Coordinates of C-alpha atoms and ligand atoms in Angstrom, one line a residue:
M1 CA 13.3 -13.9 6.7
K2 CA 11.3 -12.2 4.0
S3 CA 8.6 -10.0 5.4
S4 CA 4.9 -10.9 4.9
L5 CA 2.9 -7.8 5.6
A6 CA -0.9 -8.0 6.0
L7 CA -2.6 -4.9 4.6
A8 CA -6.1 -3.9 5.7
G9 CA -8.6 -5.4 3.2
R10 CA -9.9 -1.9 2.4
M11 CA -6.6 -1.1 0.6
A12 CA -7.5 -3.3 -2.2
R13 CA -10.6 -1.2 -2.8
L14 CA -8.8 2.1 -3.1
G15 CA -8.6 3.4 -6.7
T16 CA -6.6 6.2 -8.2
E17 CA -6.7 9.2 -10.5
S18 CA -5.4 8.0 -13.9
A19 CA -4.5 11.6 -14.9
F20 CA -1.5 11.3 -12.7
E21 CA -0.5 8.0 -14.4
V22 CA -0.8 9.7 -17.8
L23 CA 1.3 12.6 -16.5
A24 CA 4.0 10.2 -15.4
R25 CA 4.0 8.4 -18.8
A26 CA 4.1 11.7 -20.6
K27 CA 7.0 12.9 -18.5
A28 CA 8.9 9.6 -19.2
L29 CA 8.4 10.0 -22.9
E30 CA 9.5 13.6 -22.7
A31 CA 12.7 12.5 -20.9
Q32 CA 13.4 10.3 -23.9
G33 CA 13.3 13.4 -26.1
R34 CA 9.8 13.0 -27.4
S35 CA 7.7 16.2 -28.0
I36 CA 4.7 15.9 -25.7
I37 CA 1.6 18.1 -25.6
N38 CA -0.1 17.6 -22.3
L39 CA -3.8 17.9 -22.5
G40 CA -4.2 15.3 -19.8
I41 CA -3.7 16.9 -16.4
G42 CA -6.4 19.1 -15.0
Q43 CA -4.5 22.2 -13.9
P44 CA -4.3 25.8 -15.2
D45 CA -1.1 26.4 -17.2
F46 CA -0.9 29.9 -15.6
Q47 CA 1.3 30.9 -12.7
T48 CA -0.3 32.0 -9.4
P49 CA -0.9 35.8 -9.6
P50 CA 2.1 37.6 -8.1
H51 CA 0.2 39.4 -5.3
I52 CA -0.8 36.0 -3.9
V53 CA 2.8 34.7 -4.1
E54 CA 4.0 38.0 -2.4
A55 CA 1.5 37.4 0.5
A56 CA 3.0 34.0 1.2
K57 CA 6.6 35.3 1.1
K58 CA 5.6 38.1 3.5
A59 CA 3.9 35.6 5.9
L60 CA 7.2 33.6 6.0
A61 CA 9.3 36.7 6.5
D62 CA 6.9 37.8 9.3
G63 CA 7.5 34.5 11.1
H64 CA 4.3 32.6 10.5
H65 CA 6.1 29.3 10.8
G66 CA 4.1 27.4 13.4
Y67 CA 0.8 25.5 13.6
T68 CA -2.4 27.5 13.0
P69 CA -5.8 26.6 14.5
A70 CA -6.9 23.3 12.9
N71 CA -9.8 24.9 11.1
G72 CA -7.6 27.7 9.6
I73 CA -6.7 31.3 10.6
L74 CA -9.8 33.5 11.3
P75 CA -9.0 36.2 8.7
L76 CA -8.9 33.5 6.0
R77 CA -12.2 32.0 7.1
E78 CA -13.7 35.5 7.2
A79 CA -12.5 36.1 3.7
V80 CA -14.1 32.8 2.6
A81 CA -17.4 33.9 4.2
A82 CA -17.2 37.3 2.4
D83 CA -16.4 35.7 -0.9
L84 CA -19.4 33.3 -0.7
R85 CA -21.6 36.3 0.1
R86 CA -20.2 38.2 -2.9
R87 CA -20.5 35.2 -5.3
H88 CA -23.7 33.5 -4.1
G89 CA -25.4 36.0 -1.9
V90 CA -25.4 33.5 1.0
E91 CA -24.5 34.1 4.7
V92 CA -21.9 31.6 6.0
S93 CA -20.4 31.8 9.5
P94 CA -16.6 31.7 9.5
G95 CA -17.1 29.1 12.2
S96 CA -18.5 26.6 9.7
V97 CA -15.5 26.9 7.3
L98 CA -12.8 24.2 7.6
V99 CA -9.7 25.1 5.7
V100 CA -8.0 22.0 4.4
P101 CA -5.0 21.0 2.2
G102 CA -6.8 21.0 -1.2
G103 CA -10.3 20.3 -2.5
K104 CA -9.8 16.6 -2.2
V105 CA -9.7 16.6 1.6
T106 CA -13.3 17.8 2.0
M107 CA -14.3 15.0 -0.4
F108 CA -12.4 12.4 1.6
F109 CA -13.7 13.6 4.9
A110 CA -17.4 13.7 3.7
I111 CA -17.3 10.3 2.2
M112 CA -15.5 8.7 5.2
M113 CA -18.0 10.4 7.5
F114 CA -21.0 8.7 5.9
G115 CA -19.6 5.7 4.1
E116 CA -19.6 2.2 5.7
E117 CA -20.7 -1.3 4.8
G118 CA -24.5 -1.3 4.0
A119 CA -24.6 2.4 3.1
E120 CA -25.1 3.7 -0.4
I121 CA -23.6 6.9 -1.8
L122 CA -24.7 8.4 -5.1
Y123 CA -22.0 10.0 -7.3
P124 CA -21.7 11.3 -10.9
N125 CA -20.5 8.9 -13.5
P126 CA -18.5 9.9 -15.5
G127 CA -17.1 11.9 -12.7
F128 CA -14.0 12.8 -10.7
P129 CA -12.5 9.3 -10.1
I130 CA -11.7 9.9 -6.4
Y131 CA -15.5 9.9 -5.6
E132 CA -15.9 6.3 -6.6
S133 CA -12.5 5.3 -5.2
V134 CA -13.1 6.7 -1.7
I135 CA -16.7 5.4 -1.6
R136 CA -15.4 1.9 -2.2
F137 CA -12.6 2.4 0.3
S138 CA -15.2 3.4 2.9
G139 CA -17.1 0.2 2.4
A140 CA -20.2 1.9 1.1
A141 CA -21.8 0.9 -2.2
P142 CA -21.2 3.4 -5.0
V143 CA -24.5 4.2 -6.9
P144 CA -23.8 6.0 -10.2
I145 CA -25.7 9.0 -11.3
D146 CA -25.4 8.8 -15.1
L147 CA -24.7 12.0 -16.9
H148 CA -26.1 12.3 -20.4
E149 CA -24.2 13.7 -23.4
D150 CA -27.6 14.9 -24.9
K151 CA -28.3 16.9 -21.7
G152 CA -24.9 18.7 -21.8
F153 CA -23.7 16.1 -19.3
S154 CA -26.2 17.1 -16.7
F155 CA -28.3 14.7 -14.7
S156 CA -32.1 14.4 -14.5
A157 CA -33.3 15.3 -11.0
E158 CA -36.1 12.6 -11.3
E159 CA -33.5 10.0 -12.1
V160 CA -31.4 11.0 -9.1
L161 CA -34.3 11.0 -6.7
A162 CA -35.4 7.6 -8.0
K163 CA -32.1 6.1 -7.0
I164 CA -32.5 7.1 -3.3
T165 CA -33.2 4.2 -1.0
P166 CA -33.4 4.0 2.8
R167 CA -29.6 3.1 2.7
T168 CA -28.7 6.3 0.9
R169 CA -26.5 8.5 3.1
L170 CA -24.9 11.0 0.7
I171 CA -25.3 12.4 -2.8
I172 CA -22.2 13.8 -4.5
L173 CA -22.8 16.6 -7.1
N174 CA -20.3 18.4 -9.2
S175 CA -21.2 21.4 -11.4
P176 CA -19.3 22.7 -13.4
A177 CA -18.0 19.2 -13.8
N178 CA -14.8 17.3 -14.3
P179 CA -14.4 15.5 -16.7
T180 CA -17.2 16.7 -19.0
G181 CA -17.3 20.5 -18.4
G182 CA -21.0 20.0 -18.0
V183 CA -23.1 22.5 -16.0
V184 CA -26.3 21.4 -14.3
P185 CA -29.1 23.8 -15.1
K186 CA -30.8 25.6 -12.2
I187 CA -34.1 24.0 -13.0
E188 CA -32.6 20.5 -12.3
F189 CA -31.1 21.7 -9.0
D190 CA -34.5 23.3 -8.1
K191 CA -36.3 20.0 -8.7
L192 CA -33.6 18.0 -6.9
A193 CA -33.8 20.4 -3.8
A194 CA -37.6 20.1 -3.8
G195 CA -37.5 16.3 -4.0
L196 CA -34.8 16.0 -1.3
E197 CA -37.3 17.4 1.2
R198 CA -38.8 13.9 1.2
H199 CA -35.4 12.4 2.1
P200 CA -34.2 14.3 5.2
Q201 CA -31.7 11.5 6.0
V202 CA -29.6 12.3 2.9
A203 CA -26.6 14.6 3.0
I204 CA -25.2 16.4 -0.1
L205 CA -21.6 17.0 -1.0
S206 CA -21.6 19.8 -3.6
D207 CA -18.2 20.0 -5.3
E208 CA -18.1 23.5 -6.7
I209 CA -14.4 23.8 -7.3
Y210 CA -15.0 25.0 -10.9
G211 CA -17.7 27.4 -9.8
E212 CA -15.8 30.5 -11.2
I213 CA -14.9 28.9 -14.5
L214 CA -18.1 29.4 -16.4
Y215 CA -18.7 30.7 -20.0
D216 CA -21.2 32.8 -22.0
G217 CA -22.2 34.9 -19.0
A218 CA -23.6 32.0 -17.1
R219 CA -24.1 32.4 -13.3
H220 CA -23.0 29.6 -11.0
V221 CA -25.7 28.0 -8.9
S222 CA -24.4 27.0 -5.4
L223 CA -26.2 24.4 -3.5
L224 CA -25.7 26.7 -0.5
S225 CA -28.3 29.0 -1.9
Y226 CA -31.2 26.5 -1.1
P227 CA -32.2 27.4 2.5
G228 CA -34.1 24.1 2.8
L229 CA -30.9 22.1 2.4
R230 CA -28.6 24.2 4.5
D231 CA -28.4 21.8 7.4
R232 CA -27.2 19.0 5.2
V233 CA -25.1 20.5 2.3
I234 CA -21.4 20.3 2.5
L235 CA -19.8 22.7 0.1
L236 CA -16.4 21.8 -1.4
D237 CA -14.4 24.6 -2.9
G238 CA -10.9 25.9 -2.9
W239 CA -8.2 27.9 -4.6
S240 CA -6.6 25.3 -6.9
K241 CA -8.4 26.0 -10.2
T242 CA -9.7 29.6 -9.8
Y243 CA -6.3 31.1 -8.7
A244 CA -4.0 28.6 -10.5
M245 CA -2.9 27.3 -7.1
T246 CA -2.9 23.5 -7.5
G247 CA 0.5 23.0 -5.9
W248 CA -0.2 25.1 -2.8
R249 CA -2.7 22.6 -1.5
L250 CA -5.4 24.9 -0.2
G251 CA -9.1 24.3 -0.1
Y252 CA -12.1 24.6 2.2
G253 CA -15.3 23.0 3.1
V254 CA -18.4 24.7 4.5
W255 CA -20.0 22.2 6.9
P256 CA -23.4 22.1 8.5
E257 CA -23.2 22.8 12.2
A258 CA -23.9 19.2 13.3
L259 CA -21.1 17.9 11.0
F260 CA -18.4 20.5 11.6
P261 CA -17.0 19.0 14.8
H262 CA -16.6 15.6 13.1
A263 CA -14.8 17.2 10.1
E264 CA -12.6 19.2 12.4
R265 CA -11.6 16.0 14.4
L266 CA -10.8 14.3 11.1
A267 CA -8.5 17.3 10.3
I268 CA -6.8 17.1 13.7
N269 CA -6.2 13.4 13.3
C270 CA -5.0 13.8 9.7
H271 CA -3.0 16.9 9.0
S272 CA -3.4 19.3 12.1
C273 CA -3.7 22.4 9.9
V274 CA -2.8 23.8 6.5
N275 CA 0.6 25.3 6.1
A276 CA 0.5 28.9 7.4
A277 CA 2.0 30.8 4.5
A278 CA -0.5 29.2 2.1
Q279 CA -3.3 30.4 4.3
F280 CA -2.0 34.0 4.0
A281 CA -1.8 33.5 0.2
G282 CA -5.4 32.4 0.3
I283 CA -6.5 35.7 2.0
A284 CA -4.7 37.7 -0.7
A285 CA -6.4 35.7 -3.4
L286 CA -9.9 36.3 -2.0
T287 CA -9.5 39.9 -1.1
G288 CA -7.1 41.2 -3.8
R289 CA -7.6 42.3 -7.4
R290 CA -9.5 39.9 -9.6
N291 CA -8.1 40.9 -13.0
E292 CA -5.8 37.8 -13.3
V293 CA -8.7 35.5 -12.6
E294 CA -10.9 37.3 -15.2
R295 CA -8.0 37.0 -17.7
M296 CA -7.6 33.3 -17.1
V297 CA -11.3 32.6 -17.7
E298 CA -11.2 34.7 -20.9
A299 CA -8.2 32.7 -22.1
F300 CA -10.0 29.4 -21.3
A301 CA -13.1 30.7 -23.2
E302 CA -11.0 31.3 -26.3
R303 CA -9.3 27.9 -26.0
R304 CA -12.7 26.2 -25.6
R305 CA -13.8 27.8 -28.9
I306 CA -10.7 26.6 -30.7
I307 CA -10.7 23.1 -29.3
V308 CA -14.4 22.4 -29.8
A309 CA -14.3 23.6 -33.4
A310 CA -11.1 21.5 -34.1
L311 CA -12.5 18.3 -32.4
N312 CA -15.7 18.5 -34.4
K313 CA -13.6 18.4 -37.6
L314 CA -11.8 15.2 -36.6
P315 CA -13.3 12.1 -38.2
G316 CA -14.9 9.9 -35.6
F317 CA -15.1 12.6 -33.0
R318 CA -18.2 14.5 -31.9
C319 CA -17.8 17.3 -29.3
A320 CA -20.5 19.1 -27.4
T321 CA -19.6 22.7 -26.2
P322 CA -19.1 22.5 -22.4
G323 CA -20.5 25.2 -20.2
G324 CA -17.7 25.4 -17.6
A325 CA -14.4 24.1 -16.2
F326 CA -11.5 23.6 -18.7
Y327 CA -12.3 20.2 -20.1
V328 CA -14.0 18.9 -23.2
F329 CA -15.3 15.4 -23.4
P330 CA -15.8 14.4 -27.0
N331 CA -17.6 11.3 -28.1
V332 CA -15.0 9.2 -29.9
T333 CA -17.1 6.0 -30.7
G334 CA -16.8 6.9 -34.4
T335 CA -13.1 6.1 -34.3
G336 CA -13.9 2.4 -33.6
L337 CA -11.3 2.4 -30.8
S338 CA -12.0 2.0 -27.1
A339 CA -11.3 5.1 -25.0
K340 CA -8.2 3.5 -23.3
E341 CA -6.8 2.3 -26.6
L342 CA -7.2 5.8 -28.1
E343 CA -5.6 7.4 -25.0
T344 CA -2.6 5.0 -25.2
R345 CA -2.1 5.3 -29.0
L346 CA -2.5 9.1 -29.1
L347 CA 0.2 9.4 -26.4
E348 CA 2.6 6.9 -27.8
E349 CA 2.1 7.7 -31.5
T350 CA 1.3 11.4 -31.6
G351 CA 2.7 12.7 -28.3
V352 CA -0.7 14.1 -27.2
A353 CA -1.6 13.3 -23.6
T354 CA -5.4 12.9 -23.0
V355 CA -7.3 10.8 -20.4
A356 CA -9.7 7.9 -21.4
G357 CA -13.3 8.5 -20.4
T358 CA -13.3 5.2 -18.6
S359 CA -10.8 6.7 -16.0
F360 CA -13.9 8.6 -14.8
G361 CA -16.2 5.6 -14.4
A362 CA -17.7 2.9 -16.6
F363 CA -20.1 5.4 -18.3
G364 CA -17.1 7.2 -19.7
E365 CA -16.5 4.5 -22.3
G366 CA -16.6 6.1 -25.8
Y367 CA -15.2 9.4 -24.6
L368 CA -11.9 11.1 -24.1
R369 CA -11.1 14.0 -21.8
F370 CA -9.0 16.8 -23.1
S371 CA -7.9 19.5 -20.6
Y372 CA -7.6 22.8 -22.6
A373 CA -5.5 24.5 -19.9
A374 CA -2.8 24.8 -22.5
S375 CA -1.7 27.5 -24.9
N376 CA -3.7 28.1 -28.1
A377 CA -0.7 27.1 -30.1
A378 CA -0.3 23.8 -28.2
I379 CA -4.0 23.0 -28.7
V380 CA -3.8 23.7 -32.4
E381 CA -0.6 21.6 -32.7
A382 CA -2.3 18.7 -30.8
M383 CA -5.4 18.8 -33.0
T384 CA -3.2 18.8 -36.1
R385 CA -1.2 15.8 -34.9
I386 CA -4.4 13.9 -34.0
G387 CA -6.0 14.8 -37.4
D388 CA -2.9 13.6 -39.3
W389 CA -2.8 10.4 -37.2
L390 CA -6.5 9.7 -37.8
A391 CA -5.9 10.3 -41.6
R392 CA -3.0 7.7 -41.5
Q393 CA -5.3 5.2 -39.7
G394 CA -7.9 5.7 -42.4
T395 CA -5.3 5.2 -45.1
K396 CA -4.1 2.0 -43.4
R397 CA -7.6 0.7 -43.0
R398 CA -8.3 1.4 -46.7
A399 CA -5.1 -0.3 -47.7
S400 CA -5.9 -3.4 -45.7
V401 CA -9.4 -3.6 -47.2
I402 CA -7.9 -3.4 -50.7
S403 CA -5.0 -5.9 -50.1
Ligands
LIG501 C1 -14.1 18.0 -9.5 C2 -12.9 18.2 -8.7 N1 -13.0 18.3 -7.4 C3 -11.9 18.4 -6.6 C4 -10.6 18.5 -7.1 C5 -9.5 18.5 -6.2 O1 -8.9 19.7 -6.2 P1 -7.5 20.0 -5.3 O2 -6.4 19.9 -6.3 O3 -7.7 21.3 -4.7 O4 -7.5 18.9 -4.3 C6 -10.5 18.4 -8.5 C7 -9.1 18.4 -9.1 O5 -8.9 18.0 -10.2 C8 -11.6 18.2 -9.3 O6 -11.5 18.1 -10.7

């Protein structure tokens, strides 16, 4: 007899991250012999620095093959605490650090901890698609915080505070941001932190995974640096972006004391611990030389300059200069095409992979995300292909008007 499996209702509410679908389509086209430039996926095109790789090899050679404590090995959590002191001037106990397999896990745990039917969770829109996906999965109602192009894709603290209701349990913030590259100015965080004092029931998940990829000498503002919020801020950070370690699956959360045991129980129920060798690599990353990280950020800054200038020359495109991360989010309404149509046609007809703004929420319509974690030459070639394609569309349009 044919099986008839009954999935839990919540499975129908789980979304996805379209960048992975674009990646699969780009790989399929490449396998057919097409030349593809991938500006779709959000990962550094650099290799993990060699001293970090060596530390993992040594850990394996030294016999670190077993489970570690669920929260991570102590020297790694101490290194995280020292790194947070160095970067943000904050004191964090190694006991509040939960090492997890990638930045996403802290997100999943925080949302599942607070989300249920009847609860509301605020999240940035356009924003990392997994926020909205997991909020819906949890049963909570997603309440978008709209980000404004004319504010450098920041939010207004007043607007965020106005969305808080007695049902609000969690606010998700992300600066520097995916997909816009936007950086929230300190003044907005100050206003938000002051306003949140009136809402002690609301927790904050601060996704700071791009906190070290900032330009023009800007300094990162961590939500951990607001003493009044310390007992309800969950910090999400990790190694993926800063150290070009997306495939290692290594991240961490800093949890308020009251929430930590719940997060740790989720970890024990879910993955037990992070693979041991990756944890040793994580120590080397945080305590070793930083010149490779600096070099990567300098390379991203140069690519940002190139891509923003080139995008602003394309007819129908308008691109603000982002303050951080390695994404640009040009407004493409002038092309007359929807974001999804443009994404599909650019991939199929020019071989340039991008991601439609709508993959990051409804407020992403009219925008396209380019990841500029690619070589200068690849960026220039992609811009040339798109420029030629747009010129051909213009010619076709003119021809059809005449005929
Ligand atoms: C804003 C944001 N948060 C978290 C993550 C997840 O990072 P990880 O690959 O470490 O799970 C990403 C990855 O793209 C991201 O863009």
